[in-house]
Coordinates of C-alpha atoms in Angstrom, one line a residue:
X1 CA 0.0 0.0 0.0
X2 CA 2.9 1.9 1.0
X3 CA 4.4 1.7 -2.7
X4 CA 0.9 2.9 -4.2
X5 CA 1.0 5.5 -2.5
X6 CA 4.6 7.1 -3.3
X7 CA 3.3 6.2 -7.2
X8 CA 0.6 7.8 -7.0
X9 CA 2.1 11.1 -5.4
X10 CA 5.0 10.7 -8.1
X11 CA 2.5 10.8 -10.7
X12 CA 0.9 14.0 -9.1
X13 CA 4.2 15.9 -8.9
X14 CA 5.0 14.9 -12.8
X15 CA 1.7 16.2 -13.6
X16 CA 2.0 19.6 -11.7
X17 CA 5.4 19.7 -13.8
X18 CA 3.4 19.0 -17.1
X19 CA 0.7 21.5 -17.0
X20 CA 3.1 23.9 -17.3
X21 CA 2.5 25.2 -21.0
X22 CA 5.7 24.9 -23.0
X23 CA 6.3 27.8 -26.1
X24 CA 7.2 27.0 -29.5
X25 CA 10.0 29.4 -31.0
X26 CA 9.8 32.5 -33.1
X27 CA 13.1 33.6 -33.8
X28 CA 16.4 32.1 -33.8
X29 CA 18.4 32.2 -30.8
X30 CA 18.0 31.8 -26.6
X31 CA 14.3 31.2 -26.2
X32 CA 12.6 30.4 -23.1
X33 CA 10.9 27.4 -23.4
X34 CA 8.9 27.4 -20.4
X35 CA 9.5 29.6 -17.4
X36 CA 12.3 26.9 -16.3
X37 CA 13.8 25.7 -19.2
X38 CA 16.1 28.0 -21.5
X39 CA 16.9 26.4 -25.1
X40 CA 18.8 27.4 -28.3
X41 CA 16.3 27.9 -31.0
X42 CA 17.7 26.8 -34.4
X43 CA 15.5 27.3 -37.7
X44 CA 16.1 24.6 -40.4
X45 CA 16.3 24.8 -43.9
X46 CA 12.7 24.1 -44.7
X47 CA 11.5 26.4 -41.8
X48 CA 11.0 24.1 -38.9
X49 CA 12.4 24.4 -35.7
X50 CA 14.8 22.3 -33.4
X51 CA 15.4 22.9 -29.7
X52 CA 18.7 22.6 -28.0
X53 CA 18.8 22.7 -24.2
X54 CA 20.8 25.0 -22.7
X55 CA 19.7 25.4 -19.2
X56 CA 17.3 24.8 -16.4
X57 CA 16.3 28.0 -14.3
X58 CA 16.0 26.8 -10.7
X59 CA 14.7 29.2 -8.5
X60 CA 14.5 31.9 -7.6
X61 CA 15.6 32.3 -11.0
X62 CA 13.1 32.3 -13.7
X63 CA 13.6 32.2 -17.7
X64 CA 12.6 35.5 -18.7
X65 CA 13.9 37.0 -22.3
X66 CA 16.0 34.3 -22.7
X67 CA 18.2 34.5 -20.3
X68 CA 17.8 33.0 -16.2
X69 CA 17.1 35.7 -14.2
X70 CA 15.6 36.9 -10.6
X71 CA 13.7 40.0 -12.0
X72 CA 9.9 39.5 -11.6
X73 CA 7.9 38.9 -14.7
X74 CA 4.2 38.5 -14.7
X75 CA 3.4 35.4 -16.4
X76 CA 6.4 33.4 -14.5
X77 CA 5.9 35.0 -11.2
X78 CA 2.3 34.4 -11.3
X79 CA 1.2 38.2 -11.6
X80 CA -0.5 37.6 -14.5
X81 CA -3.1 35.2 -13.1
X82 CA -4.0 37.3 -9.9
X83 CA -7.8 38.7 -10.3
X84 CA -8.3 42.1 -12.2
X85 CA -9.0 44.6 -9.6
X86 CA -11.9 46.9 -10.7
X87 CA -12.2 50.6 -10.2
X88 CA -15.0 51.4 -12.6
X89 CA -17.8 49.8 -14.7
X90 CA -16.8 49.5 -18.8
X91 CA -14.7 47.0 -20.6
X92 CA -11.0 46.7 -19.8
X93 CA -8.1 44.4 -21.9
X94 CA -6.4 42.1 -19.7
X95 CA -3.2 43.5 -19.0
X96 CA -1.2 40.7 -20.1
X97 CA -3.1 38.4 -22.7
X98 CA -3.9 40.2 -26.2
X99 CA -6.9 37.7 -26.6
X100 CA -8.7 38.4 -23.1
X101 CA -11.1 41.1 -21.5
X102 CA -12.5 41.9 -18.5
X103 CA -15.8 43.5 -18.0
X104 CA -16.2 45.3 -14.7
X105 CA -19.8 45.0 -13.7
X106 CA -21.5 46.7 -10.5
X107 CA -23.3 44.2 -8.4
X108 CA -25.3 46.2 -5.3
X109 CA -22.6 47.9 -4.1
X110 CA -19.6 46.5 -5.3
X111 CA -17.5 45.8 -8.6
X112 CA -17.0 42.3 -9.8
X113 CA -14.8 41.5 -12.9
X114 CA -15.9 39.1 -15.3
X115 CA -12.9 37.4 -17.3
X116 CA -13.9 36.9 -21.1
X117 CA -12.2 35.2 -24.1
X118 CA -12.0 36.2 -27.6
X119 CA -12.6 33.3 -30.7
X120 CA -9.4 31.6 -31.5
X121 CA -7.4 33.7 -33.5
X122 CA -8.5 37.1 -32.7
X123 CA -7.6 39.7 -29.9
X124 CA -8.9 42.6 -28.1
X125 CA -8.9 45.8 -29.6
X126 CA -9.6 49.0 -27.0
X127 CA -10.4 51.5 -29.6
X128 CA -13.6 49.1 -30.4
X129 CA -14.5 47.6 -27.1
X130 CA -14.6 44.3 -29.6
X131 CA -12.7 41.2 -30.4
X132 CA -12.2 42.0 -34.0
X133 CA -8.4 42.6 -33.8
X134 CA -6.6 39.3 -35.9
X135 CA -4.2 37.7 -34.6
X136 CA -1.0 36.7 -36.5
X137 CA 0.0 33.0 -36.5
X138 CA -3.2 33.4 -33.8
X139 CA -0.2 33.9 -31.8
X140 CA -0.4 37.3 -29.3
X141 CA 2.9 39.6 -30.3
X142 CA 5.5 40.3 -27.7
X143 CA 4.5 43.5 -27.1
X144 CA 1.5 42.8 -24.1
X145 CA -1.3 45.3 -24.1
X146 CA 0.1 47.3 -20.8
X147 CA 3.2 47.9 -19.9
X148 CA 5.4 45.7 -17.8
X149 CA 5.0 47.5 -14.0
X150 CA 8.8 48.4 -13.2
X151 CA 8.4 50.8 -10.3
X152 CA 5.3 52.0 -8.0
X153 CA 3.4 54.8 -9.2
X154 CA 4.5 54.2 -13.1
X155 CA 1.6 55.6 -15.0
X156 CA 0.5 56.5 -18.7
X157 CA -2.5 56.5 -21.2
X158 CA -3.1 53.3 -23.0
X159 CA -2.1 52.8 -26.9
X160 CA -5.3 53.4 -29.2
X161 CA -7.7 54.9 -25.8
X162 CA -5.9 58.3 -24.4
X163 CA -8.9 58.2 -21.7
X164 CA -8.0 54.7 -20.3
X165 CA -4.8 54.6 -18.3
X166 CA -2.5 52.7 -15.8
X167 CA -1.2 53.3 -12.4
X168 CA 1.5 50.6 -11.5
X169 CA 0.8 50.1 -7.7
X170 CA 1.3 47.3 -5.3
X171 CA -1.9 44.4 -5.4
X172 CA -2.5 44.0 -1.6
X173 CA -0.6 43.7 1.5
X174 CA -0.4 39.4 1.0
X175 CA 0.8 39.8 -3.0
X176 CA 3.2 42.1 -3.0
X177 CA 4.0 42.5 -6.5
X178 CA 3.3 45.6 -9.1
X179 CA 0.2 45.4 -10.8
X180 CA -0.8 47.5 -13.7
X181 CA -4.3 48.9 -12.7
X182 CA -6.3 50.4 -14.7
X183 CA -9.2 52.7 -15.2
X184 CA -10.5 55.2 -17.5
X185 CA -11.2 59.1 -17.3
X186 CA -14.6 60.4 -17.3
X187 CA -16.6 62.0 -19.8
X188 CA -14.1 63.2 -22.9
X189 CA -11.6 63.6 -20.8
X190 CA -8.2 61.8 -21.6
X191 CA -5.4 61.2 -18.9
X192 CA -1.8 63.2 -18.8
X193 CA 0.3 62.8 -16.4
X194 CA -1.6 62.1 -13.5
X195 CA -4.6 64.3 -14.8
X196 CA -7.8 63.6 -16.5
X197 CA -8.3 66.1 -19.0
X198 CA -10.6 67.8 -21.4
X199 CA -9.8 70.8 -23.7
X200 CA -12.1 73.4 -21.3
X201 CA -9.5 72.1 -19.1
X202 CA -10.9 71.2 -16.7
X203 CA -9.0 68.5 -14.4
X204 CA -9.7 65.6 -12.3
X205 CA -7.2 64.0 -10.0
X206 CA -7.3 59.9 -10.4
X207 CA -7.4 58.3 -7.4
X208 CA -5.0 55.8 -6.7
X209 CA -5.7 52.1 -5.0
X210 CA -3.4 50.4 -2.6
X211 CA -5.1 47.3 -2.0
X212 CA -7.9 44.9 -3.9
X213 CA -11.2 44.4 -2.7
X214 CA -11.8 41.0 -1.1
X215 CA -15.3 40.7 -2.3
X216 CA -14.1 41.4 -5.5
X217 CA -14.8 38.1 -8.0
X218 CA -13.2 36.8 -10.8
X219 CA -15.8 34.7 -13.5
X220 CA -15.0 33.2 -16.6
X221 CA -17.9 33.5 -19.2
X222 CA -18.1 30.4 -21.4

């Protein structure tokens, strides 16, 4: 029984190991594979692709622009799953997946997000509220739709939507990590420096958030 056992939790580690997703190359050269594994990429003749391992990151390194490295990264560090913290009602991208949304919905007296999920092959565009941006490859580019958070209190308007903006500030006294969080000036206002606004000129001072509501939930819509 004894022997089942140590099986069965071996097979639940290798698992764990499995799930996590591994990344096809794009370009020649050092590629992380997964956020542990660093390999050469090496284009063929006929345009497939062959992997050479290089290196394993143990931690608290983590393969992060092909190289192993301790500097925090959102999809290796886990940043990019934590729930997106509402501060308004209206449609919001996901700040690190080019083919996700969030939708910010008032529920009595408090603001849920609801995680959605463009068709294969298409991405989020914020000048149309709509999933009608295509894809390359289907693949998302390199480029995520927010800014990496390198310091607290790093803030500017978003790409495409001068009224929605970002205000790099740390998630909640448990994860503390930088998190992009956005919102989006009222009216026609757009957002400068730290300012909402218009061309009266009138201005309206964003508030900024230091922690994320616990009653705050995350859905998935099907």
């Amino acid at each position: 029984m004894a022997t089942v056992r140590i099986f069965l939790l071996l097979s639940v580690i290798t698992l764990g190991k499995s799930l996590e997703p591994v990344k096809n190359c794009t370009k020649p050269g050092p590629f992380c594979e997964t956020c542990s594994s660093l390999v050469a990429c090496v284009q063929d003749s006929d345009g497939s692709w062959t992997k050479n391992p290089l290196a394993k990151c143990d931690l608290p390194s983590r393969c992060v622009s092909g190289v192993c490295t301790t500097v925090e990264e959102p999809f290796c560090w886990g940043t990019a799953d934590l729930e997106f913290p509402c501060k308004s009602v209206g449609a919001f991208p996901d700040p690190f997946y080019c083919n996700k949304f969030v939708l910010c919905v008032k529920e009595g007296a408090r603001l849920k997000p609801y995680l959605n999920e463009c068709p294969p092959g298409f991405g989020f565009d914020i000048k149309t509220d709509l999933c009608d941006s295509e894809l390359g490859d289907g693949q998302c580019p390199e480029t995520l739709p927010v800014p990496i958070c390198t310091q607290a209190g790093q803030s500017g308007a978003l790409d495409g939507k001068p009224a929605m903006y970002y205000i790099c500030e740390q998630y909640s006294e448990v994860k503390k990590v930088l998190y992009p969080v956005l919102d989006v000036c009222p009216g026609a206002q757009v957002y400068e420096e730290y300012q909402c606004v218009d061309k009266g000129g009138t201005t309206t001072v964003p508030t900024t958030m230091t922690t994320v509501p616990t009653t705050t939930e995350m859905k998935t819509e099907q």
